[in-house]
Amino acid sequence: MSQLKNKVIPLVIIFFNMIIMGMVMESAYFIEGFKHTEIMAFALLPVLLTLGFLGMLKGENLYYRIGFFLLGAVSAYFLYHAVRTIDLLQIPSDIAVINATIMDGLSIQFTDFLNVLKVMMLTGAVILSLTLYIFPYNMVILDMGLLLFLWIVDYYGNTYEYARFFVPVWAFSLLFYRTTLVDQEAKVLKINRNRRLVEAVVLTLIITIGSAFIDVEAKGIYSDRLFNYFNGQVVPQGSITGSSIRDPFGIAMTGYNDSETLLGGDISISEDEVMRAFGEEPIYLRGTVRTEYLGDRWARDVVEYEPNGSLSSEKTAYYERLTVNEDLRRLEIRPVVEMTSNLFSSIYTKEVAFSNNLALLFYNDERSTYTSNKTVINNYDITYFREDLIEDHIRRLPKNVHASDFYMKYSPYLQIHSTLTPRTVDLVNSLVDDSMRNYEKAEVLTNYLRENYSYTLTPGALPENTDFVDYFLFEVQEGYCVYFGTALTVMLRIAGVPTRYVEGFKMSEEVVDGEYIIRNSDAHAWTEVLVDEENDIWQIFDATGTPRELIYGEEPEVENPEGEEGVETPSETPETEVPPEEEGTDTPGQSPEEQKIERTRRNVILLVIGLLLMAAASRAAYKKMKRQRMINSGSLKPYFREMLKLFSFIYYRKEPGETYLEMAARIKDEEIRTQMETLVSEVYKEEFSGEPGEFTQRQEFYEDVYGIVKDYRGPIFAFMKKHFL
């Protein structure tokens, strides 16, 4: 009978292991409406059937064997009917729907994934249950292999909240097998059984807590390549156009006016953080490139993007020659808010790779721009060539000699609009001439704008039927980056130089914890100039700064990413490390008294852990009671305050001078917006009329918004905020 008992716990672990796999799938694919109860039977019934079979073989008496036989028979009956609900013929269609949904950047529904999940749960539980009796370490190996795979392909970056649960399952499995199989063979199991079990539980707890400190941002050696390969095998790839991008970047996302609607006008830019970047230096981060100037706005171009593209081998080889095979620079972009599907990159980017397993990478070679089919919420890496080395080469280039197909190839970048005035043309011709190289023309016009025009965020609106560039150059003569960037782009085109207008971010020098902080005030617009026609090399020219540089002043004192003080030198004596013996760790040859002290210390640590767990449980119970009282309260005010707190977690806060109804109107989700507006109206009624407000869907609305917080900020963040903080 003891052998049967030794099989029960591993079978229970198998069940929990399969449930965790389902949770990982839910997290990785952002499956909406996930119902664990519908797939739980496919993980549980094979386990119960195996238990019934083992009980019939190893039951200590007839009654036990009959009981286990009945358990197995009932499990087999329900398993048979559960299997009949799987529509195997529908699975190819379901996979096609899933792939199409991913391609469109939409959310996947649980019903589309149900057949696949049923097969996955059933197959995994059956294989693990059957092989458990033959090879008891199968689940440990399976979980380790899965975790390794997730780490290599960056899948772990999306699913670590649930994948961490594999660590205690694996640890307890390994330790439990140690307490049963190895000790049983040594004939010492009876003597140390309770002690071994306690050790297994304690060590599992230690390993679980330790796993919280694992750097989930770390990447595998071949993570980017393998991820893109496997992602390409699972999701069909096809080209997309600029019109089909879900959230194309525009500078209007950061507080500027929309350059596709009307250029210019007064603006107010916030200091809100939008991204963080980890790299060696601040650079210009290109977001979107525009070519067609319409006199008062820039048109959105229809651009073809190809899947998994990158810099051509010819241009890569050319850049490598210019940089004398210097090591490539790497920058990791870490989005803070959900903003755009465009992937920001350097002008001399070689490659971009990211870890959002639901998003695909697309590339336009002509403009060297990257995008995704989904709004990017995960970190991604930029590998680029050193800009200073390439620009040094550009300065030494001879004068451009146009090839026969020059105007055909670069005509979109030479386009000027009919609203352009003669005085604008005359001004350009007075500053540059045809004897100059493209680089020299760009330098002259950049310096002219920088020295003769002022920076302001309040230049006033553009009058109707007025050319924007003419108005800036001769009327208002002040503006912000959109004014300078547009003017420089158009003026160089008048001078016969191909240019393109670019919107993105200019990274500042602000560093916190080794990461560059990128804010709305770093959003910027500039000009890219064709400086090497033969090799299609462009260079950034910028006639002004960002709001952070010119309006808000210098950022806080920069931290050294390496943590070094500016006044220190490498020759200073480093701080002496404390030897392990002085840190209180165990050492061989301790005396009985020292061992007693060590045991006391361990007991104190365990006691503290126990007290912390009790405190956490008490806090969770108090939060639940408070939440229930708030939902059942006769007044809506406590509930309203709690909902405002929830919305703040997804960056919806009432701005200065804004009413709560205006804040609610900014919510993108129509259903959530309607409910929030109703709640605000009822709170207003309670506040100003004295009558109690009525909002009957308190629990449902709370859970809906909490679910959004969970999806947006992650299950761990949402769980901690709900139950403890």
mmCIF file of N, CA and C in Angstrom, residues 9 21 180 298 394-395 412 632 652:
data_model
loop_
_atom_site.group_PDB
_atom_site.id
_atom_site.type_symbol
_atom_site.label_atom_id
_atom_site.label_comp_id
_atom_site.label_asym_id
_atom_site.label_seq_id
_atom_site.Cartn_x
_atom_site.Cartn_y
_atom_site.Cartn_z
ATOM 1 N N ILE A 9 0.753 11.310 -4.761
ATOM 2 C CA ILE A 9 1.239 12.690 -4.812
ATOM 3 C C ILE A 9 1.777 13.053 -6.197
ATOM 4 N N MET A 21 0.085 24.500 -17.406
ATOM 5 C CA MET A 21 0.296 24.601 -18.852
ATOM 6 C C MET A 21 -0.852 25.358 -19.517
ATOM 7 N N THR A 180 11.064 9.139 -1.669
ATOM 8 C CA THR A 180 10.378 7.854 -1.842
ATOM 9 C C THR A 180 11.266 6.815 -2.501
ATOM 10 N N TRP A 298 1.175 66.505 -43.750
ATOM 11 C CA TRP A 298 1.877 65.401 -44.392
ATOM 12 C C TRP A 298 0.889 64.253 -44.613
ATOM 13 N N ILE A 394 30.721 60.181 -44.447
ATOM 14 C CA ILE A 394 29.845 60.982 -45.295
ATOM 15 C C ILE A 394 30.439 62.366 -45.545
ATOM 16 N N ARG A 395 31.065 62.930 -44.550
ATOM 17 C CA ARG A 395 31.628 64.281 -44.690
ATOM 18 C C ARG A 395 32.726 64.344 -45.749
ATOM 19 N N PRO A 412 9.731 60.516 -55.123
ATOM 20 C CA PRO A 412 8.878 60.781 -53.950
ATOM 21 C C PRO A 412 9.550 61.681 -52.923
ATOM 22 N N ASN A 632 -21.169 46.431 -1.201
ATOM 23 C CA ASN A 632 -22.519 46.379 -0.624
ATOM 24 C C ASN A 632 -22.923 47.677 0.059
ATOM 25 N N TYR A 652 -5.284 55.703 -16.645
ATOM 26 C CA TYR A 652 -6.418 56.602 -16.819
ATOM 27 C C TYR A 652 -6.601 57.380 -15.515
#
